Each structure stands twice: as C-alpha cells, then as structure tokens.
PDB file of C-alpha atoms and ligand atoms in Angstrom:
ATOM      1  CA  MET A   1      12.428  -1.325 -14.805  1.00  0.00           C
ATOM      2  CA  ARG A   2       9.603  -2.435 -12.547  1.00  0.00           C
ATOM      3  CA  LYS A   3      10.249  -1.345  -8.971  1.00  0.00           C
ATOM      4  CA  PRO A   4       9.239  -4.224  -6.678  1.00  0.00           C
ATOM      5  CA  PHE A   5       6.112  -3.603  -4.606  1.00  0.00           C
ATOM      6  CA  ILE A   6       5.851  -5.316  -1.223  1.00  0.00           C
ATOM      7  CA  ALA A   7       2.417  -4.992   0.342  1.00  0.00           C
ATOM      8  CA  GLY A   8       0.773  -6.161   3.541  1.00  0.00           C
ATOM      9  CA  ASN A   9      -2.967  -6.827   3.431  1.00  0.00           C
ATOM     10  CA  TRP A  10      -4.144  -6.775   7.032  1.00  0.00           C
ATOM     11  CA  LYS A  11      -7.658  -7.996   6.152  1.00  0.00           C
ATOM     12  CA  MET A  12     -10.014  -7.728   9.181  1.00  0.00           C
ATOM     13  CA  TYR A  13      -7.246  -7.458  11.787  1.00  0.00           C
ATOM     14  CA  LYS A  14      -5.901  -4.637  13.999  1.00  0.00           C
ATOM     15  CA  THR A  15      -7.695  -1.768  15.695  1.00  0.00           C
ATOM     16  CA  PRO A  16      -6.237   1.745  15.190  1.00  0.00           C
ATOM     17  CA  LYS A  17      -4.259   1.346  18.432  1.00  0.00           C
ATOM     18  CA  GLU A  18      -2.846  -2.020  17.344  1.00  0.00           C
ATOM     19  CA  SER A  19      -2.076  -0.605  13.904  1.00  0.00           C
ATOM     20  CA  LEU A  20      -0.079   2.285  15.368  1.00  0.00           C
ATOM     21  CA  ALA A  21       1.796  -0.107  17.667  1.00  0.00           C
ATOM     22  CA  PHE A  22       2.734  -2.061  14.520  1.00  0.00           C
ATOM     23  CA  LEU A  23       4.061   1.115  12.869  1.00  0.00           C
ATOM     24  CA  ASP A  24       6.138   1.987  15.963  1.00  0.00           C
ATOM     25  CA  ALA A  25       7.896  -1.362  15.697  1.00  0.00           C
ATOM     26  CA  PHE A  26       7.971  -1.711  11.901  1.00  0.00           C
ATOM     27  CA  LEU A  27       9.025   1.694  10.572  1.00  0.00           C
ATOM     28  CA  PRO A  28      12.466   1.726  12.265  1.00  0.00           C
ATOM     29  CA  LEU A  29      13.141  -1.740  10.787  1.00  0.00           C
ATOM     30  CA  VAL A  30      12.633  -0.538   7.200  1.00  0.00           C
ATOM     31  CA  GLU A  31      13.867   3.038   7.580  1.00  0.00           C
ATOM     32  CA  GLY A  32      15.832   4.144   4.510  1.00  0.00           C
ATOM     33  CA  HIS A  33      14.738   1.102   2.482  1.00  0.00           C
ATOM     34  CA  THR A  34      14.283   2.372  -1.076  1.00  0.00           C
ATOM     35  CA  ARG A  35      14.844  -0.742  -3.219  1.00  0.00           C
ATOM     36  CA  ASP A  36      11.139  -1.655  -2.996  1.00  0.00           C
ATOM     37  CA  GLU A  37       7.897   0.230  -2.623  1.00  0.00           C
ATOM     38  CA  ILE A  38       6.279  -0.786   0.652  1.00  0.00           C
ATOM     39  CA  ALA A  39       2.559  -0.467   1.410  1.00  0.00           C
ATOM     40  CA  LEU A  40       0.156  -1.500   4.170  1.00  0.00           C
ATOM     41  CA  PHE A  41      -3.576  -2.069   3.683  1.00  0.00           C
ATOM     42  CA  PRO A  42      -5.366  -1.784   7.041  1.00  0.00           C
ATOM     43  CA  THR A  43      -9.072  -2.141   7.608  1.00  0.00           C
ATOM     44  CA  THR A  44     -11.215   0.984   7.042  1.00  0.00           C
ATOM     45  CA  THR A  45     -11.414   2.052  10.686  1.00  0.00           C
ATOM     46  CA  SER A  46      -7.604   2.067  10.972  1.00  0.00           C
ATOM     47  CA  LEU A  47      -6.813   3.543   7.564  1.00  0.00           C
ATOM     48  CA  SER A  48      -6.804   7.220   8.473  1.00  0.00           C
ATOM     49  CA  ALA A  49      -4.644   6.672  11.577  1.00  0.00           C
ATOM     50  CA  VAL A  50      -2.212   4.516   9.592  1.00  0.00           C
ATOM     51  CA  ILE A  51      -1.902   7.043   6.750  1.00  0.00           C
ATOM     52  CA  ASP A  52      -1.205   9.793   9.296  1.00  0.00           C
ATOM     53  CA  GLY A  53       1.255   7.547  11.117  1.00  0.00           C
ATOM     54  CA  LEU A  54       3.101   6.804   7.853  1.00  0.00           C
ATOM     55  CA  HIS A  55       3.460  10.478   6.945  1.00  0.00           C
ATOM     56  CA  GLY A  56       7.079  11.280   6.105  1.00  0.00           C
ATOM     57  CA  SER A  57       8.058   7.591   5.960  1.00  0.00           C
ATOM     58  CA  ASN A  58       8.921   5.312   3.028  1.00  0.00           C
ATOM     59  CA  VAL A  59       5.733   3.251   3.522  1.00  0.00           C
ATOM     60  CA  ARG A  60       2.320   3.967   1.971  1.00  0.00           C
ATOM     61  CA  GLY A  61      -1.153   3.131   3.264  1.00  0.00           C
ATOM     62  CA  GLY A  62      -4.046   1.916   1.131  1.00  0.00           C
ATOM     63  CA  ALA A  63      -7.631   0.661   1.305  1.00  0.00           C
ATOM     64  CA  GLN A  64      -8.835  -2.926   0.936  1.00  0.00           C
ATOM     65  CA  ASN A  65     -11.831  -2.027  -1.247  1.00  0.00           C
ATOM     66  CA  MET A  66     -13.980   0.914  -2.347  1.00  0.00           C
ATOM     67  CA  HIS A  67     -17.202   1.789  -4.172  1.00  0.00           C
ATOM     68  CA  TRP A  68     -17.002   3.339  -7.646  1.00  0.00           C
ATOM     69  CA  LEU A  69     -19.348   6.291  -6.965  1.00  0.00           C
ATOM     70  CA  ASN A  70     -18.417   9.438  -5.055  1.00  0.00           C
ATOM     71  CA  GLU A  71     -21.456   9.349  -2.763  1.00  0.00           C
ATOM     72  CA  GLY A  72     -24.947   7.901  -2.480  1.00  0.00           C
ATOM     73  CA  PRO A  73     -27.304   5.727  -0.433  1.00  0.00           C
ATOM     74  CA  TYR A  74     -24.944   2.713  -0.215  1.00  0.00           C
ATOM     75  CA  THR A  75     -24.740   1.546   3.379  1.00  0.00           C
ATOM     76  CA  GLY A  76     -21.380   0.181   4.400  1.00  0.00           C
ATOM     77  CA  GLN A  77     -19.453   1.545   1.418  1.00  0.00           C
ATOM     78  CA  THR A  78     -16.525   3.948   1.099  1.00  0.00           C
ATOM     79  CA  SER A  79     -16.061   6.139  -1.967  1.00  0.00           C
ATOM     80  CA  PRO A  80     -12.959   7.105  -3.930  1.00  0.00           C
ATOM     81  CA  THR A  81     -13.324  10.779  -2.932  1.00  0.00           C
ATOM     82  CA  MET A  82     -13.503   9.724   0.721  1.00  0.00           C
ATOM     83  CA  LEU A  83     -10.274   7.752   0.329  1.00  0.00           C
ATOM     84  CA  VAL A  84      -8.545  10.651  -1.401  1.00  0.00           C
ATOM     85  CA  SER A  85      -9.752  13.014   1.366  1.00  0.00           C
ATOM     86  CA  ILE A  86      -7.695  11.094   3.939  1.00  0.00           C
ATOM     87  CA  GLY A  87      -4.612  10.934   1.708  1.00  0.00           C
ATOM     88  CA  CYS A  88      -5.203   7.365   0.501  1.00  0.00           C
ATOM     89  CA  ARG A  89      -3.657   6.692  -2.926  1.00  0.00           C
ATOM     90  CA  HIS A  90      -3.786   2.885  -3.187  1.00  0.00           C
ATOM     91  CA  VAL A  91      -6.661   0.414  -3.210  1.00  0.00           C
ATOM     92  CA  ILE A  92      -6.969  -3.373  -3.468  1.00  0.00           C
ATOM     93  CA  LEU A  93      -9.775  -4.412  -5.845  1.00  0.00           C
ATOM     94  CA  GLY A  94     -11.361  -7.793  -6.512  1.00  0.00           C
ATOM     95  CA  HIS A  95      -9.699  -9.666  -3.654  1.00  0.00           C
ATOM     96  CA  SER A  96     -10.844 -13.294  -3.704  1.00  0.00           C
ATOM     97  CA  GLU A  97     -12.336 -12.917  -0.211  1.00  0.00           C
ATOM     98  CA  GLN A  98     -14.573 -10.159  -1.635  1.00  0.00           C
ATOM     99  CA  ARG A  99     -15.483 -12.417  -4.544  1.00  0.00           C
ATOM    100  CA  LEU A 100     -16.061 -15.567  -2.470  1.00  0.00           C
ATOM    101  CA  TYR A 101     -17.874 -14.117   0.553  1.00  0.00           C
ATOM    102  CA  PHE A 102     -19.390 -10.830  -0.683  1.00  0.00           C
ATOM    103  CA  ASN A 103     -20.344 -11.600  -4.288  1.00  0.00           C
ATOM    104  CA  GLU A 104     -17.840  -9.221  -5.866  1.00  0.00           C
ATOM    105  CA  THR A 105     -17.877  -9.478  -9.668  1.00  0.00           C
ATOM    106  CA  TYR A 106     -15.338  -8.473 -12.276  1.00  0.00           C
ATOM    107  CA  GLU A 107     -17.932  -6.145 -13.811  1.00  0.00           C
ATOM    108  CA  ARG A 108     -17.940  -4.185 -10.556  1.00  0.00           C
ATOM    109  CA  VAL A 109     -14.158  -4.447 -10.301  1.00  0.00           C
ATOM    110  CA  ASN A 110     -14.054  -2.822 -13.744  1.00  0.00           C
ATOM    111  CA  LEU A 111     -16.203   0.103 -12.522  1.00  0.00           C
ATOM    112  CA  LYS A 112     -14.037   0.438  -9.413  1.00  0.00           C
ATOM    113  CA  LEU A 113     -10.880   0.293 -11.473  1.00  0.00           C
ATOM    114  CA  LYS A 114     -12.089   3.132 -13.703  1.00  0.00           C
ATOM    115  CA  ALA A 115     -13.047   5.176 -10.637  1.00  0.00           C
ATOM    116  CA  ALA A 116      -9.642   4.569  -9.028  1.00  0.00           C
ATOM    117  CA  ILE A 117      -7.862   5.700 -12.194  1.00  0.00           C
ATOM    118  CA  ASN A 118     -10.057   8.807 -12.448  1.00  0.00           C
ATOM    119  CA  HIS A 119      -9.219   9.745  -8.856  1.00  0.00           C
ATOM    120  CA  GLY A 120      -5.474   9.119  -9.121  1.00  0.00           C
ATOM    121  CA  ILE A 121      -5.634   6.080  -6.833  1.00  0.00           C
ATOM    122  CA  THR A 122      -3.279   3.213  -7.724  1.00  0.00           C
ATOM    123  CA  PRO A 123      -5.387   0.056  -8.065  1.00  0.00           C
ATOM    124  CA  ILE A 124      -4.135  -3.422  -7.201  1.00  0.00           C
ATOM    125  CA  VAL A 125      -6.427  -5.801  -9.052  1.00  0.00           C
ATOM    126  CA  CYS A 126      -6.447  -9.352  -7.691  1.00  0.00           C
ATOM    127  CA  VAL A 127      -7.029 -12.401  -9.856  1.00  0.00           C
ATOM    128  CA  GLY A 128      -6.625 -16.100  -9.150  1.00  0.00           C
ATOM    129  CA  GLU A 129      -8.047 -19.529  -9.730  1.00  0.00           C
ATOM    130  CA  LEU A 130      -9.718 -22.056  -7.419  1.00  0.00           C
ATOM    131  CA  LEU A 131      -8.025 -25.387  -6.766  1.00  0.00           C
ATOM    132  CA  ALA A 132     -10.709 -27.192  -8.799  1.00  0.00           C
ATOM    133  CA  GLU A 133     -10.071 -24.877 -11.755  1.00  0.00           C
ATOM    134  CA  ARG A 134      -6.337 -25.583 -11.598  1.00  0.00           C
ATOM    135  CA  GLU A 135      -6.979 -29.328 -11.389  1.00  0.00           C
ATOM    136  CA  ASP A 136      -9.266 -29.069 -14.439  1.00  0.00           C
ATOM    137  CA  GLN A 137      -6.459 -27.317 -16.386  1.00  0.00           C
ATOM    138  CA  LYS A 138      -8.563 -24.148 -16.466  1.00  0.00           C
ATOM    139  CA  THR A 139      -6.038 -21.781 -14.850  1.00  0.00           C
ATOM    140  CA  GLU A 140      -5.068 -19.995 -18.042  1.00  0.00           C
ATOM    141  CA  GLU A 141      -8.662 -19.511 -19.176  1.00  0.00           C
ATOM    142  CA  VAL A 142      -9.771 -18.279 -15.730  1.00  0.00           C
ATOM    143  CA  LEU A 143      -6.920 -15.780 -15.409  1.00  0.00           C
ATOM    144  CA  ARG A 144      -7.408 -14.415 -18.913  1.00  0.00           C
ATOM    145  CA  THR A 145     -11.167 -14.047 -18.398  1.00  0.00           C
ATOM    146  CA  GLN A 146     -10.778 -12.322 -15.021  1.00  0.00           C
ATOM    147  CA  LEU A 147      -8.175  -9.878 -16.289  1.00  0.00           C
ATOM    148  CA  ARG A 148     -10.071  -9.084 -19.493  1.00  0.00           C
ATOM    149  CA  ALA A 149     -13.276  -8.369 -17.557  1.00  0.00           C
ATOM    150  CA  ALA A 150     -11.470  -6.148 -15.055  1.00  0.00           C
ATOM    151  CA  LEU A 151      -9.740  -4.162 -17.824  1.00  0.00           C
ATOM    152  CA  ARG A 152     -12.726  -3.726 -20.120  1.00  0.00           C
ATOM    153  CA  ASN A 153     -12.603  -0.322 -21.873  1.00  0.00           C
ATOM    154  CA  ILE A 154      -9.480   0.773 -20.018  1.00  0.00           C
ATOM    155  CA  SER A 155      -7.009   2.459 -22.352  1.00  0.00           C
ATOM    156  CA  PRO A 156      -3.265   1.730 -22.247  1.00  0.00           C
ATOM    157  CA  SER A 157      -2.573   5.184 -20.818  1.00  0.00           C
ATOM    158  CA  GLU A 158      -5.218   4.665 -18.110  1.00  0.00           C
ATOM    159  CA  ALA A 159      -3.639   1.297 -17.240  1.00  0.00           C
ATOM    160  CA  ARG A 160      -0.290   3.000 -16.667  1.00  0.00           C
ATOM    161  CA  ARG A 161      -0.401   2.837 -12.877  1.00  0.00           C
ATOM    162  CA  LEU A 162      -2.199  -0.496 -12.632  1.00  0.00           C
ATOM    163  CA  ILE A 163      -0.787  -3.228 -10.401  1.00  0.00           C
ATOM    164  CA  ILE A 164      -2.009  -6.815 -10.679  1.00  0.00           C
ATOM    165  CA  ALA A 165      -1.849  -9.420  -7.922  1.00  0.00           C
ATOM    166  CA  TYR A 166      -1.937 -13.096  -8.805  1.00  0.00           C
ATOM    167  CA  GLU A 167      -3.446 -14.793  -5.766  1.00  0.00           C
ATOM    168  CA  PRO A 168      -4.329 -18.441  -6.351  1.00  0.00           C
ATOM    169  CA  ILE A 169      -7.224 -19.109  -3.977  1.00  0.00           C
ATOM    170  CA  TRP A 170      -5.803 -22.482  -2.936  1.00  0.00           C
ATOM    171  CA  ALA A 171      -2.676 -20.729  -1.614  1.00  0.00           C
ATOM    172  CA  ILE A 172      -4.377 -18.007   0.446  1.00  0.00           C
ATOM    173  CA  GLY A 173      -4.168 -18.578   4.181  1.00  0.00           C
ATOM    174  CA  THR A 174      -3.461 -22.276   3.637  1.00  0.00           C
ATOM    175  CA  GLY A 175       0.299 -22.317   4.229  1.00  0.00           C
ATOM    176  CA  SER A 176       0.784 -23.957   0.840  1.00  0.00           C
ATOM    177  CA  THR A 177       2.463 -21.383  -1.391  1.00  0.00           C
ATOM    178  CA  ALA A 178       2.490 -21.738  -5.165  1.00  0.00           C
ATOM    179  CA  SER A 179       5.952 -22.876  -6.196  1.00  0.00           C
ATOM    180  CA  PRO A 180       7.984 -20.043  -7.734  1.00  0.00           C
ATOM    181  CA  GLU A 181       7.696 -21.806 -11.102  1.00  0.00           C
ATOM    182  CA  ILE A 182       3.885 -22.110 -10.915  1.00  0.00           C
ATOM    183  CA  ALA A 183       3.607 -18.461  -9.883  1.00  0.00           C
ATOM    184  CA  ALA A 184       5.970 -17.347 -12.655  1.00  0.00           C
ATOM    185  CA  GLN A 185       3.936 -19.315 -15.222  1.00  0.00           C
ATOM    186  CA  ALA A 186       0.716 -17.627 -14.112  1.00  0.00           C
ATOM    187  CA  HIS A 187       2.436 -14.229 -14.216  1.00  0.00           C
ATOM    188  CA  ALA A 188       3.585 -14.915 -17.773  1.00  0.00           C
ATOM    189  CA  ILE A 189      -0.027 -15.728 -18.770  1.00  0.00           C
ATOM    190  CA  LEU A 190      -1.196 -12.468 -17.182  1.00  0.00           C
ATOM    191  CA  ARG A 191       1.510 -10.398 -18.860  1.00  0.00           C
ATOM    192  CA  HIS A 192       0.617 -11.950 -22.184  1.00  0.00           C
ATOM    193  CA  GLU A 193      -3.046 -11.070 -21.686  1.00  0.00           C
ATOM    194  CA  LEU A 194      -2.031  -7.554 -20.606  1.00  0.00           C
ATOM    195  CA  THR A 195      -0.092  -7.144 -23.847  1.00  0.00           C
ATOM    196  CA  HIS A 196      -3.229  -8.172 -25.688  1.00  0.00           C
ATOM    197  CA  CYS A 197      -5.451  -5.714 -23.743  1.00  0.00           C
ATOM    198  CA  CYS A 198      -3.122  -2.745 -23.255  1.00  0.00           C
ATOM    199  CA  GLY A 199      -0.129  -3.132 -25.568  1.00  0.00           C
ATOM    200  CA  GLU A 200       3.416  -4.197 -24.977  1.00  0.00           C
ATOM    201  CA  ALA A 201       4.724  -1.018 -23.339  1.00  0.00           C
ATOM    202  CA  THR A 202       2.039  -1.072 -20.645  1.00  0.00           C
ATOM    203  CA  ALA A 203       2.429  -4.820 -20.129  1.00  0.00           C
ATOM    204  CA  ASP A 204       6.194  -4.427 -19.725  1.00  0.00           C
ATOM    205  CA  ASN A 205       5.759  -1.709 -17.120  1.00  0.00           C
ATOM    206  CA  THR A 206       2.936  -3.263 -15.097  1.00  0.00           C
ATOM    207  CA  ARG A 207       3.924  -4.875 -11.844  1.00  0.00           C
ATOM    208  CA  ILE A 208       2.443  -8.305 -11.201  1.00  0.00           C
ATOM    209  CA  LEU A 209       2.574  -9.348  -7.551  1.00  0.00           C
ATOM    210  CA  TYR A 210       2.215 -12.826  -6.106  1.00  0.00           C
ATOM    211  CA  GLY A 211       0.016 -13.462  -3.057  1.00  0.00           C
ATOM    212  CA  GLY A 212      -0.757 -16.620  -1.081  1.00  0.00           C
ATOM    213  CA  SER A 213       1.122 -17.830   2.021  1.00  0.00           C
ATOM    214  CA  VAL A 214       4.148 -15.607   1.415  1.00  0.00           C
ATOM    215  CA  LYS A 215       6.524 -15.773   4.393  1.00  0.00           C
ATOM    216  CA  PRO A 216      10.197 -15.069   5.180  1.00  0.00           C
ATOM    217  CA  GLU A 217      11.002 -18.720   4.328  1.00  0.00           C
ATOM    218  CA  ASN A 218       9.807 -18.468   0.709  1.00  0.00           C
ATOM    219  CA  ILE A 219      10.217 -14.796  -0.229  1.00  0.00           C
ATOM    220  CA  ASN A 220      13.734 -15.137  -1.659  1.00  0.00           C
ATOM    221  CA  GLU A 221      12.849 -17.835  -4.166  1.00  0.00           C
ATOM    222  CA  LEU A 222       9.674 -16.022  -5.187  1.00  0.00           C
ATOM    223  CA  MET A 223      11.445 -12.698  -5.738  1.00  0.00           C
ATOM    224  CA  ALA A 224      14.202 -14.467  -7.674  1.00  0.00           C
ATOM    225  CA  GLN A 225      11.683 -15.072 -10.482  1.00  0.00           C
ATOM    226  CA  GLU A 226      11.958 -12.423 -13.153  1.00  0.00           C
ATOM    227  CA  GLN A 227       8.176 -12.411 -13.671  1.00  0.00           C
ATOM    228  CA  ILE A 228       7.404 -11.702  -9.998  1.00  0.00           C
ATOM    229  CA  ASP A 229       7.473  -7.966  -9.270  1.00  0.00           C
ATOM    230  CA  GLY A 230       6.507  -8.078  -5.625  1.00  0.00           C
ATOM    231  CA  VAL A 231       4.152  -9.731  -3.173  1.00  0.00           C
ATOM    232  CA  LEU A 232       0.822  -9.170  -1.439  1.00  0.00           C
ATOM    233  CA  VAL A 233       1.187 -10.658   2.022  1.00  0.00           C
ATOM    234  CA  GLY A 234      -1.687 -11.543   4.363  1.00  0.00           C
ATOM    235  CA  GLY A 235      -0.967 -13.345   7.645  1.00  0.00           C
ATOM    236  CA  ALA A 236       2.788 -12.766   7.643  1.00  0.00           C
ATOM    237  CA  SER A 237       2.317  -8.991   7.356  1.00  0.00           C
ATOM    238  CA  LEU A 238       0.662  -8.766  10.781  1.00  0.00           C
ATOM    239  CA  VAL A 239       3.900  -9.109  12.756  1.00  0.00           C
ATOM    240  CA  PRO A 240       6.406  -6.226  12.354  1.00  0.00           C
ATOM    241  CA  THR A 241       9.603  -8.311  12.417  1.00  0.00           C
ATOM    242  CA  THR A 242       8.165 -10.952  10.070  1.00  0.00           C
ATOM    243  CA  PHE A 243       6.974  -8.403   7.529  1.00  0.00           C
ATOM    244  CA  ALA A 244      10.290  -6.512   7.794  1.00  0.00           C
ATOM    245  CA  ASN A 245      12.095  -9.795   7.021  1.00  0.00           C
ATOM    246  CA  ILE A 246       9.949 -10.161   3.915  1.00  0.00           C
ATOM    247  CA  VAL A 247      10.709  -6.579   2.823  1.00  0.00           C
ATOM    248  CA  GLN A 248      14.412  -7.343   3.231  1.00  0.00           C
ATOM    249  CA  TYR A 249      14.458 -10.373   0.913  1.00  0.00           C
ATOM    250  CA  THR A 250      17.765 -11.048  -0.815  1.00  0.00           C
TER     251      THR A 250
HETATM  252  P1  13P B   1      -1.982 -15.058   3.177  1.00  0.00           P
HETATM  253  O1  13P B   1      -0.602 -14.445   2.994  1.00  0.00           O
HETATM  254  O2  13P B   1      -2.438 -15.055   4.605  1.00  0.00           O
HETATM  255  O3  13P B   1      -2.058 -16.402   2.513  1.00  0.00           O
HETATM  256  O4  13P B   1      -3.027 -14.102   2.407  1.00  0.00           O
HETATM  257  C1  13P B   1      -2.762 -13.717   1.108  1.00  0.00           C
HETATM  258  C2  13P B   1      -3.698 -12.648   0.696  1.00  0.00           C
HETATM  259  O5  13P B   1      -4.892 -12.882   0.566  1.00  0.00           O
HETATM  260  C3  13P B   1      -3.166 -11.297   0.479  1.00  0.00           C
HETATM  261  O6  13P B   1      -4.098 -10.459  -0.118  1.00  0.00           O
END
C-alpha cells in the first residue's frame, strides 16, 4: 500500500510571517486527516518557522533544494546537516525550475539524493519532459534517462524512502494540466524504469506524484488513477482553503 502524499511547493513565495498566517488558517482545516501524508515546502528563510509551527500536527515541512556536502565555501547553499538541525526531513531535488534557470543537472541530483539518504531525509526527485520533447515522441526516453541518472549507484534498500514527482514542464504554472491518462502513462513508464533500477519490491512501494497545474477542479480525477500516488502542488498550495480542498479530494 502506497500512502498518498500531498505536497505544497511554495517556491519563492511567503515570508515567515505569511507562512505562519497560512498555518493558522490551514492546520484547523486538515486536523485529524490521516488518509494522506501532507507536506509543505517553504522557501529557506521560512523553513525553520514553518517546521516549528507544524510541530505536533499531521503536516510535515521540507526544503526545496540542498547541497550534497555538509559544509564548505559554497555561497548561497544549504547542507543536509543544516536541514536536519532544524528538524527538516524532506527535500525536493531536481525541480525543473532548478534545472531550467539554475543549471541543475541529474549528476548533481544523484549526489544530493545520496546525501539525503545518508542523512535520513526523504527525497522527492522531480522529472519531466519539455513540450518539444513530448511533441517529438521523446517523453519515454527523457523520463527514463532522467530517472536513471538520478538513481545511479543507489541500491534498492537506499531507494526505500524515495519519492518521485512527475512534473511535465509544459504543465507547470501554465494552467494546462496533463490529462489523468497522460499522467498515468508517464507514471507507468517511471515505475517500469524503477523496477529496472531498483527491483520490483522497491518500485511497487515507491510513491510517484504528479505535479503541474493541480487544483481542486482536477484533483479527484488525478487521484482516481491507480498509478498516481499523490501530487506536488505549486500555485494552488499558496491559499489555505484551496490547498485544504486538494488534500480532501474524494
Ligand atoms: P503549479 O502547480 O503552479 O503548476 O506548479 C507545479 C510545481 O512546479 C510543483 O513543484
């Protein structure tokens, strides 16, 4: 059984004060909700406040990125030990915005993934194709290549806690969601590749999330797909009532 994972990626939005105001409104709306795991990924300056504010609740807080080393002369970076020191146990890796605007590579994602595993941080590895790649019938090849590079030299037991997010770049922030069938097809490709990399047991247990213009209007049909084990929500996770509606899909 794969427990659904519903996550909000706040990207570069919300100061600590705005983040805590969100929690004040959101936590009562999802109090006692145990069907799904719920997590919020605020920006670095709000992360500590959010993790403290979530203490004792059914919602977890995670980081949007991290470096793979514990410390060093790397301006602007945050290390796994620093995340652990503030109680952070989840991290998003390889988000397409990191790849498109900040030259993130899957070789680095692989190093980060290993570091996350070594520090007991649950990694959410994002993969997804460009519109041009989909139009050129390259989706399957792109997804397989991205996943293989991210998982290089990771053993099945190390991949135990891994979460994957399928985020087609053409669906992010555009309002045009992948149809549930297109998303399910991509998830099936990823699970097949996971079986190849990590064995069937790990592939069966790994949650694969969908991300890209998820909103209350399309969450039910997405979650109805057997291959979709949760969602990574951007814009629609910024408003407490909207994100609570997503968490309470039927
Ligand atoms: P949107 O939900 O705003 O399309 O963003 C998706 C995303 O990038 C989540 O990581």
